[in-house]
Short mmCIF file of C-alpha atoms in Angstrom, two decimals:
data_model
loop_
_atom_site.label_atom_id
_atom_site.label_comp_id
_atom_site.label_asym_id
_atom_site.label_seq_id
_atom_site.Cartn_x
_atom_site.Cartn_y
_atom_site.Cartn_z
CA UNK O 1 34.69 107.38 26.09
CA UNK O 2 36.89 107.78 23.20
CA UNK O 3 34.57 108.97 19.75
CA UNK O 4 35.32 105.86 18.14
CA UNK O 5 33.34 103.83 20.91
CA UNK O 6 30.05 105.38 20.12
CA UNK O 7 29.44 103.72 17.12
CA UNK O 8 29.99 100.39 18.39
CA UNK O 9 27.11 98.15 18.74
CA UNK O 10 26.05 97.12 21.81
CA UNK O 11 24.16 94.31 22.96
CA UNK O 12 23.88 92.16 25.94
CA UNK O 13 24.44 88.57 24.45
CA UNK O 14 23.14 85.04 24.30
CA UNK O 15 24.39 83.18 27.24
CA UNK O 16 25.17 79.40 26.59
CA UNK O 17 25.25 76.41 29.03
CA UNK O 18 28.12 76.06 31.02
CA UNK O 19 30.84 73.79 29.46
CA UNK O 20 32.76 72.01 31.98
CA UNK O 21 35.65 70.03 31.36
CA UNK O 22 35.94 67.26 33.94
CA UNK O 23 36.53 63.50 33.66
CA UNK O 24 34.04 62.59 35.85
CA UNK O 25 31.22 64.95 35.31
CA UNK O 26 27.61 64.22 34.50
CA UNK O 27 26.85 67.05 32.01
CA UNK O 28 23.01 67.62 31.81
CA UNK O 29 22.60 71.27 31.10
CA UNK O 30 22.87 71.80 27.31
CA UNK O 31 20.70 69.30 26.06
CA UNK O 32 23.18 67.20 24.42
CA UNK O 33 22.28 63.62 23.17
CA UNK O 34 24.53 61.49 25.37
CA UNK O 35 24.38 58.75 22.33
CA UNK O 36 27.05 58.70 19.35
CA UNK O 37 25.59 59.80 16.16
CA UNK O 38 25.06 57.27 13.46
CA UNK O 39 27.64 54.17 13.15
CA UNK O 40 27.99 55.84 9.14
CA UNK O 41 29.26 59.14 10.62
CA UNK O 42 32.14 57.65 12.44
CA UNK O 43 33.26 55.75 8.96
CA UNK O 44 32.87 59.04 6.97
CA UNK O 45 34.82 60.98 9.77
CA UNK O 46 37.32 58.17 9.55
CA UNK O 47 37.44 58.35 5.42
CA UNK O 48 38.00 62.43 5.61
CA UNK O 49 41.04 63.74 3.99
CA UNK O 50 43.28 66.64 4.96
CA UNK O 51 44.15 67.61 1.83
CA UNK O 52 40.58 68.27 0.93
CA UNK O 53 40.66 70.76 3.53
CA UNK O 54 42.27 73.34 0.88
CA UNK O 55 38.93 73.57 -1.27
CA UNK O 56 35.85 75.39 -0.40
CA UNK O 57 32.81 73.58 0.59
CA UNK O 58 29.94 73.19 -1.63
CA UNK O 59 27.93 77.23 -1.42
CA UNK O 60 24.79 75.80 -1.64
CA UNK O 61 24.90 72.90 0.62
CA UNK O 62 23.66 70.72 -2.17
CA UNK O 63 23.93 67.06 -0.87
CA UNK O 64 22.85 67.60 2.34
CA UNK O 65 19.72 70.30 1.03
CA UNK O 66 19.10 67.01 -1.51
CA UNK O 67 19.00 64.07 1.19
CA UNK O 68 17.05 66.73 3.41
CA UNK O 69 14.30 67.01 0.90
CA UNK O 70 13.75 63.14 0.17
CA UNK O 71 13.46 62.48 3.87
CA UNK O 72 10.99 64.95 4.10
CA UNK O 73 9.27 64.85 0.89
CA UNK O 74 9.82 68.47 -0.13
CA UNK O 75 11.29 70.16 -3.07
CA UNK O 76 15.09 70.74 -2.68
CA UNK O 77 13.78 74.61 -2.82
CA UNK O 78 12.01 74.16 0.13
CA UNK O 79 15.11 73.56 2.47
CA UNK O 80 17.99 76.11 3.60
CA UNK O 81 20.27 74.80 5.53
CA UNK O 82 23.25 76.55 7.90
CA UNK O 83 25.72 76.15 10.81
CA UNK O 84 23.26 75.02 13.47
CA UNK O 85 19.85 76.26 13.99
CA UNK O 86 20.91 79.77 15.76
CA UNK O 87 22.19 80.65 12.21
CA UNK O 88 19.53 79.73 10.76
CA UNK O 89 16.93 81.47 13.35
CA UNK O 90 19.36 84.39 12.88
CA UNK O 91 19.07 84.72 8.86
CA UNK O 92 15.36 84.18 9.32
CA UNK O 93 15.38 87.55 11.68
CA UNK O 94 17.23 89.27 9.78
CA UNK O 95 15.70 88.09 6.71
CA UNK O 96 11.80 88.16 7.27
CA UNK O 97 11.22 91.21 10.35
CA UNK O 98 11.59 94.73 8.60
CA UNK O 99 8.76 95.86 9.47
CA UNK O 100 7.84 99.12 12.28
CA UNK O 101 5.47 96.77 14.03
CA UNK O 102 7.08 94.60 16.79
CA UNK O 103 7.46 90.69 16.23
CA UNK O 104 5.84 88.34 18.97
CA UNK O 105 7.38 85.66 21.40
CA UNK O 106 6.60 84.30 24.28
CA UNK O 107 7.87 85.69 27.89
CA UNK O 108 9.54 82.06 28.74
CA UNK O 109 11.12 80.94 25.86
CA UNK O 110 14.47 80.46 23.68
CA UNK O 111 16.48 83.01 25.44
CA UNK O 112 18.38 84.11 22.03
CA UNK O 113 14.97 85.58 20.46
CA UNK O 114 14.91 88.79 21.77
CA UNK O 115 18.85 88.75 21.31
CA UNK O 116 18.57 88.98 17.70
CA UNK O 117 15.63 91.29 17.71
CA UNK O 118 17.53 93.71 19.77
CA UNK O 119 20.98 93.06 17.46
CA UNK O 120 18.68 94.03 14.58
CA UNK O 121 16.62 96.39 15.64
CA UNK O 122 13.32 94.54 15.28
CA UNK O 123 10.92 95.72 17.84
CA UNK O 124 9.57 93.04 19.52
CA UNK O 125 6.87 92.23 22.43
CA UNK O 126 6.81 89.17 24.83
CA UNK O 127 2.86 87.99 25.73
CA UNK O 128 3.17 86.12 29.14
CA UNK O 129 2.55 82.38 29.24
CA UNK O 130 0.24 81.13 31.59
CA UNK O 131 0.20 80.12 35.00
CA UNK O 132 0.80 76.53 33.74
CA UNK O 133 3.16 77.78 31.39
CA UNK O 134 1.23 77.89 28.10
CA UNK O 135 0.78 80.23 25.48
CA UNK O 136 -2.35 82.20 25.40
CA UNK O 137 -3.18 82.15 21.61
CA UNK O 138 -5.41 85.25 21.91
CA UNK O 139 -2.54 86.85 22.54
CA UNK O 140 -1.13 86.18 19.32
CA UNK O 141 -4.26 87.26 17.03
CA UNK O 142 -3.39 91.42 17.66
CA UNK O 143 -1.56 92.85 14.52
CA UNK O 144 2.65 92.44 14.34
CA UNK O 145 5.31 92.23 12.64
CA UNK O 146 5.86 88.77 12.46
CA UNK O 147 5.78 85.57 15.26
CA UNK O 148 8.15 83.21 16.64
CA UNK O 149 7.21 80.20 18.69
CA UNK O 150 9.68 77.31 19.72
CA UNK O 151 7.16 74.22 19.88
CA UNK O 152 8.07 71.98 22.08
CA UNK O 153 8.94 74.96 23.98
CA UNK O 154 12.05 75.75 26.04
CA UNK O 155 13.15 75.54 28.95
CA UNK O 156 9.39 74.77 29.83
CA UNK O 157 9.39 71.29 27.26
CA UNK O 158 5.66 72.23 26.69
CA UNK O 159 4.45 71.25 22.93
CA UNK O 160 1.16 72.60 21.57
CA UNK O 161 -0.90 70.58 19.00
CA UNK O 162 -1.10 71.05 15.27
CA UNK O 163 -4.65 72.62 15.58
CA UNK O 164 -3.13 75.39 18.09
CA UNK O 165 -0.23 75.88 15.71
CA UNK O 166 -2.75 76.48 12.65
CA UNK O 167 -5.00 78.72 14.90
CA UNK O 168 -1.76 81.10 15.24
CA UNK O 169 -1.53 80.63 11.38
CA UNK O 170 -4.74 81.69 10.36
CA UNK O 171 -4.48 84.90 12.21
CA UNK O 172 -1.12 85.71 11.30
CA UNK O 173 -1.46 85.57 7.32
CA UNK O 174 0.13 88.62 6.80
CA UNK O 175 3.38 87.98 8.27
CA UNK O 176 6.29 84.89 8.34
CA UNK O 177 5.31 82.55 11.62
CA UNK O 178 8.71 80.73 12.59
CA UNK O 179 8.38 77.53 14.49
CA UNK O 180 11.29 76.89 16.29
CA UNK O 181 11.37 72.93 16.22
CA UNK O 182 14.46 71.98 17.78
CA UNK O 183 13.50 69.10 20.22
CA UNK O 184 10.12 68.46 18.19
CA UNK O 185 11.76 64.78 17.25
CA UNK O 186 11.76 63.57 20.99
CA UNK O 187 7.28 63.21 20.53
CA UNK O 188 6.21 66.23 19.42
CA UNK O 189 3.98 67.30 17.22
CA UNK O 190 5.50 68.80 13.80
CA UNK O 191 3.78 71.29 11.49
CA UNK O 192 5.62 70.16 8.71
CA UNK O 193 1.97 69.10 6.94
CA UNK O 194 1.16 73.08 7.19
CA UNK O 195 3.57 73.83 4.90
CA UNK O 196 1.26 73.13 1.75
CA UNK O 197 -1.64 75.46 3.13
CA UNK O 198 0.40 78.26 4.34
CA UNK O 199 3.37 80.09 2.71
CA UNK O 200 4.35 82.16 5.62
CA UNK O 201 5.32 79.57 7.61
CA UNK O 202 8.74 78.71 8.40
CA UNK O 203 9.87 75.69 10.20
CA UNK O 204 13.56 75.20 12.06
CA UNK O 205 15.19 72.12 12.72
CA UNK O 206 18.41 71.05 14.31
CA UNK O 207 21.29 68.22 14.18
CA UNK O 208 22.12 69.02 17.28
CA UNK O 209 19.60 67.13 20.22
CA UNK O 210 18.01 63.98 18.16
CA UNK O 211 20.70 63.81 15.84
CA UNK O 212 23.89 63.53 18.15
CA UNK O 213 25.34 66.05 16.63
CA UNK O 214 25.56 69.85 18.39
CA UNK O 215 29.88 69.55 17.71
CA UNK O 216 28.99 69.65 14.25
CA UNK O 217 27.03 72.66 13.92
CA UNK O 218 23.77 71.87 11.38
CA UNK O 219 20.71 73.40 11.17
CA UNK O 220 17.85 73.67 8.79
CA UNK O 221 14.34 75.38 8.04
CA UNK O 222 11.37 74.33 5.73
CA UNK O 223 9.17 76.89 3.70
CA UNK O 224 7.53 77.86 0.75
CA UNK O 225 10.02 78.53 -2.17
CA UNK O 226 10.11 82.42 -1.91
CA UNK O 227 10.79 82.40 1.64
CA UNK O 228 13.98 80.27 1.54
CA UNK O 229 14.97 82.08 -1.76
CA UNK O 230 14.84 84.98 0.64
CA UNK O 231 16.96 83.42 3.11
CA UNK O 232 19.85 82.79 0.60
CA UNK O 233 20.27 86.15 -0.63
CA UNK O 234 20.78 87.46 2.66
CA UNK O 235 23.12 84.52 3.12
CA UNK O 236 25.36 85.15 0.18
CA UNK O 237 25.27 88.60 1.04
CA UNK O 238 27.54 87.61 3.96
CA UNK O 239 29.19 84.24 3.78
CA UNK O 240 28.29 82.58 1.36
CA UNK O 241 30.72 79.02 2.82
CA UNK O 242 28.69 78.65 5.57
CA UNK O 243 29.02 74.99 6.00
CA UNK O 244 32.05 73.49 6.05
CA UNK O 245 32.38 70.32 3.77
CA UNK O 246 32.64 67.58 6.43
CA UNK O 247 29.64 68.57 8.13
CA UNK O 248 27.90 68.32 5.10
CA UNK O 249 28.97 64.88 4.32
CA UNK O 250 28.60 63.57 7.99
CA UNK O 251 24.87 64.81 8.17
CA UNK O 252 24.29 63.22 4.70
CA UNK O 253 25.13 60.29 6.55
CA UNK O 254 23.54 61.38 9.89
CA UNK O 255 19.59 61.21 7.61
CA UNK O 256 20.80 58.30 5.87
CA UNK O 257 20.13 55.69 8.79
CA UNK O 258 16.58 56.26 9.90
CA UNK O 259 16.61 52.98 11.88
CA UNK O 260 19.46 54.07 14.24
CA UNK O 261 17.91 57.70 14.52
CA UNK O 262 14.70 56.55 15.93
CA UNK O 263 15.91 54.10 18.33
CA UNK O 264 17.92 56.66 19.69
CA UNK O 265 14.59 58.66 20.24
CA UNK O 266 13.08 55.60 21.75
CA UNK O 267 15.89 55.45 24.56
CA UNK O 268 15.80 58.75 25.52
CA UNK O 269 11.92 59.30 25.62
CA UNK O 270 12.00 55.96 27.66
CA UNK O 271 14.75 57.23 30.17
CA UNK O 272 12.80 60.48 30.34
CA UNK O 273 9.46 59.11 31.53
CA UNK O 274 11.61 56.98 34.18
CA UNK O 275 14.00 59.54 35.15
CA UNK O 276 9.94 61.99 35.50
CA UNK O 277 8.17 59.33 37.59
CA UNK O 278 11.36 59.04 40.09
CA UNK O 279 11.34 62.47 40.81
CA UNK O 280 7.47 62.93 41.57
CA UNK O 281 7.64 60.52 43.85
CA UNK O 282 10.44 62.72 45.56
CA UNK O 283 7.51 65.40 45.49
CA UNK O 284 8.82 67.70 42.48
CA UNK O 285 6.50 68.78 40.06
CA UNK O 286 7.48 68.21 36.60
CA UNK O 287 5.89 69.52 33.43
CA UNK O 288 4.99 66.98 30.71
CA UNK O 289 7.69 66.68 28.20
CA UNK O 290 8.14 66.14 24.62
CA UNK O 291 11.86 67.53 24.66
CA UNK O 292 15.34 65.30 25.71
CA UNK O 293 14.61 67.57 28.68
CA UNK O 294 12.91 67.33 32.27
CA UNK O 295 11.48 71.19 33.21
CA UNK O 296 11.54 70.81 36.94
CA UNK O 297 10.18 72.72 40.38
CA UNK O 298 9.43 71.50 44.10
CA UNK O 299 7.24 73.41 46.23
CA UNK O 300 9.39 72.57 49.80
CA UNK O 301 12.59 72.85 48.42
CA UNK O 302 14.80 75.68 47.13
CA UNK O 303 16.04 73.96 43.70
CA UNK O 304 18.88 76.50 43.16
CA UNK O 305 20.03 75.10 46.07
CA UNK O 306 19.93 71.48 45.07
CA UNK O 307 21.50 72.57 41.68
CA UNK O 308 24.93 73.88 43.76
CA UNK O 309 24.85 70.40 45.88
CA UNK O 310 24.53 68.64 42.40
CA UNK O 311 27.36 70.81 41.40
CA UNK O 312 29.76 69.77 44.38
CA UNK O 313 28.76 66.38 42.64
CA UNK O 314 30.10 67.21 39.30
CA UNK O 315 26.54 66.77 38.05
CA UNK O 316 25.59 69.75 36.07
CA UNK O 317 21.95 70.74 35.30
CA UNK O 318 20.69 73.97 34.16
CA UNK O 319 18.95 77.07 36.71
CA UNK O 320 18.08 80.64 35.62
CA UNK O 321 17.97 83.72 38.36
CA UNK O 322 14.79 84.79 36.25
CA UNK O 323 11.35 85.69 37.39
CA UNK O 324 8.93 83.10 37.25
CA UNK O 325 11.44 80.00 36.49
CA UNK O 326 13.77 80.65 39.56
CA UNK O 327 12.75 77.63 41.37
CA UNK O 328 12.84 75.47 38.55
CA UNK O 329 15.67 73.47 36.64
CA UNK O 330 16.02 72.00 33.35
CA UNK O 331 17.35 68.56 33.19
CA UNK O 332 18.66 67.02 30.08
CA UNK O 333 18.17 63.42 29.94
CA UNK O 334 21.64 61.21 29.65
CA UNK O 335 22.22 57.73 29.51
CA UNK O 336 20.39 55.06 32.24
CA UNK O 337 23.44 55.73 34.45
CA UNK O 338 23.70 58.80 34.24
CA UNK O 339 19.93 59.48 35.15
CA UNK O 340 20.58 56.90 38.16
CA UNK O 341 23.07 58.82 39.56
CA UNK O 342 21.13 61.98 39.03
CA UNK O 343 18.20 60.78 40.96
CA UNK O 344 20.41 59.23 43.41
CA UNK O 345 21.88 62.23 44.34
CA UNK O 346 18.58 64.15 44.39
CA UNK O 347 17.60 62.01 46.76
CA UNK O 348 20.03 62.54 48.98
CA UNK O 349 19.88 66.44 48.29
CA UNK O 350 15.93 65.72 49.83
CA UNK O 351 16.56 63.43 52.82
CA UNK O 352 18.81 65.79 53.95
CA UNK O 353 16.42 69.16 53.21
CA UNK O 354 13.66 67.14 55.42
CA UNK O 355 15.98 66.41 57.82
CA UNK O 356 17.29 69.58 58.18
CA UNK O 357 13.33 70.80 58.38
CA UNK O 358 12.70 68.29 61.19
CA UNK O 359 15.64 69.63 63.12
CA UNK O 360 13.90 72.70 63.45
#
């Protein structure tokens, strides 16, 4: 080892879902909306000019902070926005967790936490969920440095009530509580009306699942004045262009039309609950969702397995050699199609498992 290569940082990264690039695929392993964004972000896209290219974008993100606010009936102060939710989950680490004591996360969660901890330096500690998958609030009340809880969870799609949420809360006073609320929109529960009782309590958002929008790299958090005052001055301590000026006007655009944003919802959750009762009656077990995902298991079949036949298939889902999950998949939901032919081959995939059973 050379003496310059001890001083570089090491850490073992974030690992995204697989992006293949094939005409024919069926690609449900990132979570992607399979919808077009709003009708008005295709016209704005279309209006864009090059030559505006040449100027910086706005620093502080102040149309899309502004429409953000309205639709959520907060002070602009109360919103920080930046490319995509990881960079916004990433300036909250960085920002809030300096303390000696170790932050707290569940065992099954967002697989980036304990990235960033570890990139930091935060010392951290993972309580196990549950044998049904769960987090055991208890384990939460114990003094920390600080707590981070994606609700709806993932890749489990689990999403605790309000009450649970303020029960973390009110034993965690002393430190920033982040709730991660990326797929919250697809009917979960928000703890957006905490925000006026608790000032430690950050909330992250996303463009990128009910939105329609993951290309275009928007994220955003909710909190008490200080806390996102916070948040900028780490963020102008490093870039301070973080958003570049035509995602900013296409998400304008993106909150503008409500009507199109919750149909879109009201597809997917519909698909979902089809797309769940097909595959218990092909005997899988599958948790109840409030995500645009399906967190899947089957107790006669060997589902890392049935995601390299779905592969073969050009149907991508999502499996993880980890303990606990490593029978299970995560299934974003597509379009009605796309679902059909999911479950189509699945069933196949299980006729021929049972066959293969009976042979011997």
């Amino acid at each position: 080892m050379k003496a310059w290569e001890k001083n570089i940082r090491t850490v073992d990264p974030y690992v995204p879902g697989e992006q293949p690039v094939l005409d024919d695929m069926i690609k449900l392993n990132t979570n992607e909306n399979p919808y077009p964004p709003a009708p008005g972000v295709k016209e704005i896209i279309e209006q864009m000019s090059v030559k505006d290219i040449r100027l910086y974008p706005d620093a502080n993100c102040s149309s899309l902070v502004n429409v953000l606010s309205a639709y959520y009936q907060l002070e602009k102060d109360q919103v920080f926005v930046g490319v995509g939710s990881d960079d916004v989950l990433a300036t909250a680490f960085l920002t809030f967790f300096n303390s000696k004591k170790p932050i707290l996360f569940p065992d099954i969660t967002y697989a980036f936490y304990d990235v960033w901890a570890k990139l930091y330096h935060i010392p951290y500690e993972r309580p196990a969920l549950d044998e049904n998958f769960r987090i055991r609030r208890e384990d939460y009340y114990k003094e920390n440095g600080g707590v981070v809880i994606a609700n709806p969870n993932a890749p489990t799609s689990i999403c605790e009530g309000l009450e649970f949420i303020e029960d973390i809360l009110i034993h965690n006073q002393d430190v920033i509580v982040i709730v991660d609320e990326a797929y919250v929109d697809f009917g979960g529960v928000s703890a957006r009306p905490l925000l006026r009782k608790y000032d430690n309590l950050l909330i992250t958002q996303t463009f990128s699942k009910s939105r329609s929008m993951a290309g275009a790299r928007i994220g955003y958090c909710m909190g008490n004045k200080r806390l996102i005052q916070a948040m900028n001055e780490v963020k102008y301590s490093i870039n301070s262009y973080t958003m570049n000026q035509w995602a900013l006007q296409i998400g304008v655009e993106a909150v503008k039309d409500d009507v199109y944003f919750k149909e879109g919802l009201v597809k997917i959750m519909r698909t979902r609950q089809t797309t769940a009762n097909a595959l218990r009656e092909l005997g899988f077990d599958v948790m109840d969702s409030k995500t645009n995902f399906l967190f899947v298991t089957h107790k006669h079949l060997d589902c890392k397995q049935l995601f390299e036949y779905l592969r073969t298939k050009h149907i991508f889902v999502r499996h993880w050699d980890t303990e606990r999950i490593s029978n299970y998949l995560r299934v974003s939901i597509g379009t009605e199609n796309e679902m059909k032919a999911f479950l189509d081959e699945t069933r196949q995939f299980v006729q021929m498992s049972q066959q293969a059973v009976s042979v011997q």
